[in-house]
Short mmCIF file of C-alpha atoms and ligand atoms in Angstrom, two decimals:
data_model
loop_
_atom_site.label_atom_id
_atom_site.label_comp_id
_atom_site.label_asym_id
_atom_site.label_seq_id
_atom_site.Cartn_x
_atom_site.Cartn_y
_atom_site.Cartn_z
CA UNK A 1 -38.28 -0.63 -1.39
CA UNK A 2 -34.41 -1.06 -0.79
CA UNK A 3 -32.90 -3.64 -3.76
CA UNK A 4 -31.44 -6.33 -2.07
CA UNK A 5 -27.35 -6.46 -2.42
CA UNK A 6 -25.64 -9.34 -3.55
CA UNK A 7 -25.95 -11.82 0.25
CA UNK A 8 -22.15 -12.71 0.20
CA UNK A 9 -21.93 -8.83 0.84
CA UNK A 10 -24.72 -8.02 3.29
CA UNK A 11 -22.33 -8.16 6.58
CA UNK A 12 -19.37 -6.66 4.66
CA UNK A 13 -19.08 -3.13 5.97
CA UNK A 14 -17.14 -0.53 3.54
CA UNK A 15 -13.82 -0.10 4.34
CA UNK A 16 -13.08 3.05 6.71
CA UNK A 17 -10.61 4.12 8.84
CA UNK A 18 -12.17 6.88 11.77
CA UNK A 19 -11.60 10.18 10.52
CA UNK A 20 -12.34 12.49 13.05
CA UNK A 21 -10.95 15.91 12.71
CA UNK A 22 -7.74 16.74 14.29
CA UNK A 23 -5.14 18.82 13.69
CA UNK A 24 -2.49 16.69 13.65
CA UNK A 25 -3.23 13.73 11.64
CA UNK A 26 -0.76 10.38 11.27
CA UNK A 27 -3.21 7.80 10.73
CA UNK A 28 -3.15 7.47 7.25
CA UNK A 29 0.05 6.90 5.84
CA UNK A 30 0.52 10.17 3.51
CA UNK A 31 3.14 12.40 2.81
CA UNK A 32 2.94 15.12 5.00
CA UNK A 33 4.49 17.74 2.78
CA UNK A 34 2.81 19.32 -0.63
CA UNK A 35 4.28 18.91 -4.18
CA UNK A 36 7.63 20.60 -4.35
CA UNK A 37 7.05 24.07 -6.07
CA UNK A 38 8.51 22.79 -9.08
CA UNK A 39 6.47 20.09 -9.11
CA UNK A 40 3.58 21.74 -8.16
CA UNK A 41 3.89 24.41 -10.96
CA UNK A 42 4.60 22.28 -14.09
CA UNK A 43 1.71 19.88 -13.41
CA UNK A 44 -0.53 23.21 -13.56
CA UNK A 45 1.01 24.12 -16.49
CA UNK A 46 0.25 20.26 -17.87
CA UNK A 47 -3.35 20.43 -17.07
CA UNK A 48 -3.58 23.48 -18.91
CA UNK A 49 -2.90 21.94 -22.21
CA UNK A 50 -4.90 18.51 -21.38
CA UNK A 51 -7.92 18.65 -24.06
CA UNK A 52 -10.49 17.15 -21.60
CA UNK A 53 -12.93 16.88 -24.74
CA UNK A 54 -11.63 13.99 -25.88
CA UNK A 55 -11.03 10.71 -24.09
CA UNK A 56 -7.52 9.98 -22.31
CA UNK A 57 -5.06 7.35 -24.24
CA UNK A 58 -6.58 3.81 -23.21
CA UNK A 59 -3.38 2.25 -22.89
CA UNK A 60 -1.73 5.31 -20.94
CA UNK A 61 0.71 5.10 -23.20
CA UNK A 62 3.14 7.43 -22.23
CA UNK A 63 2.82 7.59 -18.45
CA UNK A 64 3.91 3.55 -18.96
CA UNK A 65 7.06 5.18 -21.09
CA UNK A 66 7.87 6.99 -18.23
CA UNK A 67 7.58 4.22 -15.68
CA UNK A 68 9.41 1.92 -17.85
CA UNK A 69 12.50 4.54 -17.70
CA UNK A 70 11.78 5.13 -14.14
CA UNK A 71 11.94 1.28 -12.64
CA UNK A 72 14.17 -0.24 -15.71
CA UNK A 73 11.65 -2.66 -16.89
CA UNK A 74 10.12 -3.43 -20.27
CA UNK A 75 7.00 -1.03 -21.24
CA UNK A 76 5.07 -4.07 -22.27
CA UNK A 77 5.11 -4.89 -18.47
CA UNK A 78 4.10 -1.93 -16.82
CA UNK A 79 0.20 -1.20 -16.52
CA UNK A 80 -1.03 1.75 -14.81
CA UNK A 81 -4.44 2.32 -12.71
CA UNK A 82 -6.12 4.60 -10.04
CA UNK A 83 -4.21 3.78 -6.88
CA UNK A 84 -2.37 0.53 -6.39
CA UNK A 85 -5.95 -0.58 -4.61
CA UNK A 86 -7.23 -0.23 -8.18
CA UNK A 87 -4.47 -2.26 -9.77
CA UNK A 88 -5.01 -4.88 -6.82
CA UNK A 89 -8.89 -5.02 -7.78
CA UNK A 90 -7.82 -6.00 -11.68
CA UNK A 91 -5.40 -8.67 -10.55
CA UNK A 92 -7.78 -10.08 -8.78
CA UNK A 93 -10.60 -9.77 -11.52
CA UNK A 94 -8.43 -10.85 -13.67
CA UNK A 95 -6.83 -13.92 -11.60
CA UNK A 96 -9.07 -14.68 -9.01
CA UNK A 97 -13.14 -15.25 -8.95
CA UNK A 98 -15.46 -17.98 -7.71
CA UNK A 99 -13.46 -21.47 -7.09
CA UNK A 100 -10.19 -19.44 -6.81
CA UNK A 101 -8.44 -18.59 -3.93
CA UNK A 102 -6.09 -15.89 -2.96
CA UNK A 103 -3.07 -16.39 0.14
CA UNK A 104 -2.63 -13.72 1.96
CA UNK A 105 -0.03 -13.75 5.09
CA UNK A 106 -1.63 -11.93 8.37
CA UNK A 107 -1.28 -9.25 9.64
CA UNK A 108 -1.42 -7.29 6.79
CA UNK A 109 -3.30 -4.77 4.50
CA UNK A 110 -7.17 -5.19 5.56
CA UNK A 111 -7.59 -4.15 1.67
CA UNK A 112 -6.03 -7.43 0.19
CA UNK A 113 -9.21 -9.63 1.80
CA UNK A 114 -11.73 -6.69 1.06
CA UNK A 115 -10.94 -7.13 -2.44
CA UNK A 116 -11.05 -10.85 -2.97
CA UNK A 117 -14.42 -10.77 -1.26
CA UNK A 118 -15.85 -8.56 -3.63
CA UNK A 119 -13.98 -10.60 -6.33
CA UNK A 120 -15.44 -13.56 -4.75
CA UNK A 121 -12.05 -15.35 -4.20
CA UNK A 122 -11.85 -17.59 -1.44
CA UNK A 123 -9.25 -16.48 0.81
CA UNK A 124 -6.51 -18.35 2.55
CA UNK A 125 -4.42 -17.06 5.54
CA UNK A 126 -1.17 -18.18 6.83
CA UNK A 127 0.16 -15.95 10.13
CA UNK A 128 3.39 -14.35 9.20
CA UNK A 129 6.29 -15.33 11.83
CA UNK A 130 6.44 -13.57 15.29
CA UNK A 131 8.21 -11.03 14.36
CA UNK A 132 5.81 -10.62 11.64
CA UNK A 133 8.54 -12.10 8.72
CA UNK A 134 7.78 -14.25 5.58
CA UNK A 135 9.81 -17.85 5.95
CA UNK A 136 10.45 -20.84 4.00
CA UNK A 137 6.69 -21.76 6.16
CA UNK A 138 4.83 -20.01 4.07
CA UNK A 139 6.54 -20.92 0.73
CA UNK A 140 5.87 -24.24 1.95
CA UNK A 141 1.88 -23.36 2.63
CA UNK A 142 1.81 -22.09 -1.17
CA UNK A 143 2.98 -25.31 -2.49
CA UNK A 144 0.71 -27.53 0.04
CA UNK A 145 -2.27 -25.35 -1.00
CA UNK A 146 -1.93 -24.34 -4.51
CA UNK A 147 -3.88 -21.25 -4.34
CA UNK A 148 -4.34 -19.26 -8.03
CA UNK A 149 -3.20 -16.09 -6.56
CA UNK A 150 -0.56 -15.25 -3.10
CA UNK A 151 -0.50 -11.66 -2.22
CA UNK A 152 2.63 -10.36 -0.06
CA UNK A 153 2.73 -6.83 1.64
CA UNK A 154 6.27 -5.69 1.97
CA UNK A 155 7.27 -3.28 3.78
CA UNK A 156 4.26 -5.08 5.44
CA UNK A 157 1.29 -2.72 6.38
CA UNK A 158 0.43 -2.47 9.42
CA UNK A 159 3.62 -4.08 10.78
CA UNK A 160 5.88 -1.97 8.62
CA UNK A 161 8.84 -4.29 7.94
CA UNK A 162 9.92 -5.68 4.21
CA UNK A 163 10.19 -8.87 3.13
CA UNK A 164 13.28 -10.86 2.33
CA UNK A 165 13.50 -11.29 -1.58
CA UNK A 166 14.78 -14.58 -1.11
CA UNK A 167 11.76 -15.40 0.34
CA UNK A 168 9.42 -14.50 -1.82
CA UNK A 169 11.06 -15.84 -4.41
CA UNK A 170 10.67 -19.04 -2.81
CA UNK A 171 7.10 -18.71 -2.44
CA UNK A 172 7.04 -17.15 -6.26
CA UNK A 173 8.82 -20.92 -7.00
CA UNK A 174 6.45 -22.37 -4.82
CA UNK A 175 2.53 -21.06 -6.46
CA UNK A 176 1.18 -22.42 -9.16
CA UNK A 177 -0.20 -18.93 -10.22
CA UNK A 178 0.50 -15.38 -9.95
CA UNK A 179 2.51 -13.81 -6.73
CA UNK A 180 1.52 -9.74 -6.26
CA UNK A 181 3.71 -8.65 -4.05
CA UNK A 182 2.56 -4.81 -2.42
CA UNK A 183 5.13 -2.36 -2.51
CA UNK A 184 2.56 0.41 -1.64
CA UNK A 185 5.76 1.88 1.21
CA UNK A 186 8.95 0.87 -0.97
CA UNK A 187 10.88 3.88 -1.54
CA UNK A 188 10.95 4.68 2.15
CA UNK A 189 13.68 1.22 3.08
CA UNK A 190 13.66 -2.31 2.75
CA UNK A 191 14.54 -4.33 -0.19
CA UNK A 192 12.26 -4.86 -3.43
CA UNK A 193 10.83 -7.36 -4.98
CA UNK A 194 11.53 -5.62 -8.23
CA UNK A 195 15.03 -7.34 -8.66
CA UNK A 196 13.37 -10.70 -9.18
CA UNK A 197 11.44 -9.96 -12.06
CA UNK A 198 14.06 -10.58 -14.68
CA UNK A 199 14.13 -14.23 -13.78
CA UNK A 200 10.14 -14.67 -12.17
CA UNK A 201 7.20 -14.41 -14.70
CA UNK A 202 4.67 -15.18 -12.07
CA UNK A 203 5.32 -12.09 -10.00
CA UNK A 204 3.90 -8.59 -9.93
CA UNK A 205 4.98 -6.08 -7.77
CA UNK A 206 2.97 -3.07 -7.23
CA UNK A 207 3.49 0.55 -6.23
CA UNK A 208 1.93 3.85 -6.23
CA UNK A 209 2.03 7.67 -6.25
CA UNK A 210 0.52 7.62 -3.04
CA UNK A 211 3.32 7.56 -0.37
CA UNK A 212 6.65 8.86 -1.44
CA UNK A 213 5.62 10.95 -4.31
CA UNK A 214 3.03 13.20 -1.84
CA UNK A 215 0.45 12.43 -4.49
CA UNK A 216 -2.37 10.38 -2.56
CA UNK A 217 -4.99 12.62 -3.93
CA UNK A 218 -4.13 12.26 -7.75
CA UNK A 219 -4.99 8.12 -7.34
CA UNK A 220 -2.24 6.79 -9.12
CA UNK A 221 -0.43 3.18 -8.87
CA UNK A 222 0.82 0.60 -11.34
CA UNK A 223 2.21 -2.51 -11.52
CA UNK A 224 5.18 -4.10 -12.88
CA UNK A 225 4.93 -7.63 -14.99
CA UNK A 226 5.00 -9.79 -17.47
CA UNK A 227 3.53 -8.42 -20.62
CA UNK A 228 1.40 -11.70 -20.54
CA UNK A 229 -0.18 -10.01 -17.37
CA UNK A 230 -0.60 -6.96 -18.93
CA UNK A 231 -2.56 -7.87 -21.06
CA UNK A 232 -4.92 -10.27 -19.04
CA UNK A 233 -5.23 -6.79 -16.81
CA UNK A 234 -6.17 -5.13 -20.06
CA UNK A 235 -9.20 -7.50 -20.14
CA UNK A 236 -10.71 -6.52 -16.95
CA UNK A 237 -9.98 -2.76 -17.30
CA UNK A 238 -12.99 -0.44 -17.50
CA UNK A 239 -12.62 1.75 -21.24
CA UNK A 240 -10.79 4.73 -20.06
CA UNK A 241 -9.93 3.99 -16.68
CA UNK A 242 -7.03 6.38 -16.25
CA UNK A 243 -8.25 9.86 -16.63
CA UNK A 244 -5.75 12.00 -18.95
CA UNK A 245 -5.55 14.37 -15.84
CA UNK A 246 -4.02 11.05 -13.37
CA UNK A 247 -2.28 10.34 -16.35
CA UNK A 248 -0.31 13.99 -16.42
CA UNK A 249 -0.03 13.93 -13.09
CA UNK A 250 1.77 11.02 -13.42
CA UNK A 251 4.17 12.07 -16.34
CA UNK A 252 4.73 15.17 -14.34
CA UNK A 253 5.79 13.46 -10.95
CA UNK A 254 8.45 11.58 -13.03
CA UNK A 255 10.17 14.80 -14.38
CA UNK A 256 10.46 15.37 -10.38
CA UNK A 257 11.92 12.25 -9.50
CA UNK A 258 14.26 14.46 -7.39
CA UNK A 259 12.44 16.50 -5.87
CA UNK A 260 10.13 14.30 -4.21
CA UNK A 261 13.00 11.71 -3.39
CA UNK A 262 14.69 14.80 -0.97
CA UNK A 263 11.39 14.64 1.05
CA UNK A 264 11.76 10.80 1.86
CA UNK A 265 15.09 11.72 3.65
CA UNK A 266 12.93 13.87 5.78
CA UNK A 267 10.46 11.60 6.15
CA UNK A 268 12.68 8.56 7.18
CA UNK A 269 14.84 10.41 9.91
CA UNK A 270 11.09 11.12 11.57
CA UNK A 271 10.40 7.83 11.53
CA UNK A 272 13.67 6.74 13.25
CA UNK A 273 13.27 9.57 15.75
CA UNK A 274 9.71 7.78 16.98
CA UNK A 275 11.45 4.57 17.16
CA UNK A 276 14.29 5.69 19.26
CA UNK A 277 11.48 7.83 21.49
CA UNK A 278 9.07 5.26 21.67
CA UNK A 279 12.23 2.70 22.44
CA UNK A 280 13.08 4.75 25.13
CA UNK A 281 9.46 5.39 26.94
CA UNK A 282 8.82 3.01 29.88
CA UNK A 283 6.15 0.19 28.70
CA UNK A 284 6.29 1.15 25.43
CA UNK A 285 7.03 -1.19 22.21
CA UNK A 286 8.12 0.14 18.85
CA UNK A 287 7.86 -2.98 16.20
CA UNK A 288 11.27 -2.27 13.12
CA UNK A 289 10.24 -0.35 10.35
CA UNK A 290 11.38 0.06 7.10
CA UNK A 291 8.26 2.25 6.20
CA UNK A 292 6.72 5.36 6.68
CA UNK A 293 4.75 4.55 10.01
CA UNK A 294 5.71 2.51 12.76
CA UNK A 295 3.68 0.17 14.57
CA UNK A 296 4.18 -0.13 18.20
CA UNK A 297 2.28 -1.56 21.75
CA UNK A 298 1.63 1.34 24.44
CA UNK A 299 1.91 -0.99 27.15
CA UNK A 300 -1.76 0.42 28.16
CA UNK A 301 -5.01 -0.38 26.56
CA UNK A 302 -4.70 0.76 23.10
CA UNK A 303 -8.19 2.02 22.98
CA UNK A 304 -7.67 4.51 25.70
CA UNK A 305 -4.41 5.74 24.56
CA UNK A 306 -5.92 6.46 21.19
CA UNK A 307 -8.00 8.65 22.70
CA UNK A 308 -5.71 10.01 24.58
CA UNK A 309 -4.00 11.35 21.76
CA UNK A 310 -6.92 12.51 20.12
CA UNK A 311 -8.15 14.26 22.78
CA UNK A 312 -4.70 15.94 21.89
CA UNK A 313 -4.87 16.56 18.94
CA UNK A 314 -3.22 13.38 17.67
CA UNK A 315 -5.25 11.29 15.21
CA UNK A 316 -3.08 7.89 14.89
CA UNK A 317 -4.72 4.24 13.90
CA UNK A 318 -5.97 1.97 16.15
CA UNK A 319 -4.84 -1.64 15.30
CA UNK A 320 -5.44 -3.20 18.54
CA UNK A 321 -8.55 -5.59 17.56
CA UNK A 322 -6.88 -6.99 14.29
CA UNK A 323 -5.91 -10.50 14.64
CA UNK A 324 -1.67 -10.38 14.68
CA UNK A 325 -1.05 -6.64 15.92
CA UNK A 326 -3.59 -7.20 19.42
CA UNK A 327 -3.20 -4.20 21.20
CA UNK A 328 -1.49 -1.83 19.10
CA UNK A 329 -1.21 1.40 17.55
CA UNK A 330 0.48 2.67 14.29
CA UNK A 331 1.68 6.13 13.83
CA UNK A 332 2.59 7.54 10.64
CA UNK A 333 5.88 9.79 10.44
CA UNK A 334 5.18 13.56 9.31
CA UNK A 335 7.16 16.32 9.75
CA UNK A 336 9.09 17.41 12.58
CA UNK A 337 6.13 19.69 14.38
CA UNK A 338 3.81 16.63 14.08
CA UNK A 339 6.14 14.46 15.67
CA UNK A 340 6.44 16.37 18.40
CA UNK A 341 2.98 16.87 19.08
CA UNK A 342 2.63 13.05 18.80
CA UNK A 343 5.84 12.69 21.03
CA UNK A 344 4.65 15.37 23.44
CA UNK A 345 0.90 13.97 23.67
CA UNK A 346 1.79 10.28 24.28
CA UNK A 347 3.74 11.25 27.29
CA UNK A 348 1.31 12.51 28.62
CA UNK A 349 -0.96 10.30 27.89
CA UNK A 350 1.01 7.58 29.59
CA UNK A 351 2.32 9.60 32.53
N1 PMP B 1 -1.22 -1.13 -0.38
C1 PMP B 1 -0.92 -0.83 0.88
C2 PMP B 1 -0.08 -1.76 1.66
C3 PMP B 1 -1.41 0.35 1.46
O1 PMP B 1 -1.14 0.63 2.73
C4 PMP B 1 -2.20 1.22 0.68
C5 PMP B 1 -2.74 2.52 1.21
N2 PMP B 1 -3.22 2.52 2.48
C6 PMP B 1 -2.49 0.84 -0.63
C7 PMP B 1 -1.97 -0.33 -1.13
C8 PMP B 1 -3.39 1.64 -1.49
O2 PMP B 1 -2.83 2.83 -1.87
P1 PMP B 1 -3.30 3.64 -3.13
O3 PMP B 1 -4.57 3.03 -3.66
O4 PMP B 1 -3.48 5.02 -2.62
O5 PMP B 1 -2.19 3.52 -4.11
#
């Protein structure tokens, strides 16, 4: 006999994106380059001298240091956890739950309503602008609302561009609880949140190791706060979340700062190089990015270009049946060689 799951989650499907093989793979959003060797070689030499027989430091103690140095903001409001989707999942433990609600502004991160379900917060959705941009709208939805929680994506995913601090302060002003704002894409353009916290105790803004420091596989984000946050996230934390070999990873990737900031450069002239291209194909609509992936319409059916490219070789993300981004494709930007395969396989798939 199968144990019945919880009903609210019987037509919730996990969260997956395809993953066929292919040998040229920009669907995902990750670096495309290794640790620098640097890098690479002191977090060996780390793990070496981890004693794995004891339990890691509950409060990750001095991976927060580090990020505290690292973004200029008080240790007492930094809090640390496996990905930023983990940190997203204790917010909303922490701040959301049955009767609460959560406003999220579409398109965005499919993650953001995934998690409030399984939090069982109610979610709200207000449509971004048409050229997908927060406005003085959706400060004034907060306010008409009064939702417990507002989450913002910026640089939005799957749309790719940031949000104007201005205007989520105004919606930070506006909510009557806590504002998260996503910063999953930062260091690759746009401006932060971050600059707001000084004067905004209601807003977190989150990040990870995941993007720009080519360390998707170590699970590592974190969040900056208030320390009152903090420690309401330090209620909902499981004993021991962060493993002391995330945690290393972590302390190591800051002592490389450098090193993995030369690889955005890389990373950011590929993504202008598929704008410009995909500008400059017949059809073909390339949405402003400030990310590492661009969004962008084919001018065909989406479905069959996909294909099309994986057929190729190509593996890129099919956005076409999410509500907002109808028709579309997203591409993440990888090295050179990938984005000419991707370059070189869409025109032929659209000649
Ligand atoms: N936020 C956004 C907007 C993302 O796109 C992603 C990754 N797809 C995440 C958060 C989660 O990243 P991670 O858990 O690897 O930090």
């Amino acid at each position: 006999m199968k144990p019945s799951i919880r009903p609210d989650l019987e037509s919730l499907a996990p969260y997956r994106a395809p993953q066929p093989e292919a040998p040229v793979r920009l669907n995902t959003n990750e670096c495309p380059y290794p640790l620098p060797e640097g890098f690479a070689n002191d977090l060996a030499e780390t793990a070496r001298g981890i004693g794995l027989n004891r339990y890691p430091d509950r409060e990750a103690t001095a991976l927060r240091k580090g990020l505290a140095d690292h973004a200029g903001h008080p240790f007492d409001g930094v809090w640390a956890a496996n990905g930023s989707n983990e940190v997203l999942e204790q917010l909303l433990l922490a701040y959301g739950g049955p009767g609460r609600r959560v406003a999220l502004f579409t398109p965005t991160y499919v993650m953001h309503a995934q998690l409030a379900r399984v939090c069982l917060t109610e979610v709200v959705t207000e449509p971004l602008d048409e050229a997908f941009r927060l406005t003085e709208r959706h400060a004034e939805h907060v306010r008409r609302e009064r939702p417990e929680l507002v989450i913002v994506c910026s640089p939005n995913n799957p749309t790719g561009n940031a949000q104007d601090p201005d205007a989520v302060a105004a919606v930070c002003e506006a909510a009557p609880g806590l504002v998260v704002v996503d910063e999953a894409y930062a260091e690759f353009g746009g401006a932060s949140a971050v600059s707001l916290l000084p004067r905004l105790d209601n807003l977190a803004v989150v990040r990870t190791f995941s993007k720009a420091f080519s360390m998707a596989g170590a699970r590592l984000g974190y969040v900056l706060t208030s320390p009152e946050i903090v420690e309401d996230l330090q209620r909902v934390r499981l004993p021991y979340h962060l493993s002391s070999l995330t945690q290393a990873a972590g302390e190591v990737a800051l002592r490389h700062v450098a090193e993995a900031a030369e690889l955005l450069d890389a990373i950011r002239a590929q993504r202008d190089r598929i704008v410009q291209a995909l500008t400059a194909m017949d059809g073909v609509r390339p949405y402003p990015t400030d990310a590492n992936f661009v969004l962008f319409h084919p001018g065909r059916p989406a479905d069959e270009v996909w294909q099309g490219l994986l057929d190729r070789g190509v593996l890129i993300r099919d956005f076409s049946t999410l509500a907002g981004t109808e028709g579309c494709l997203r591409v993440t930007a990888g090295t050179p060689e990938e984005t000419d395969a991707f370059l070189r396989a869409l025109t032929e798939v659209l000649a």
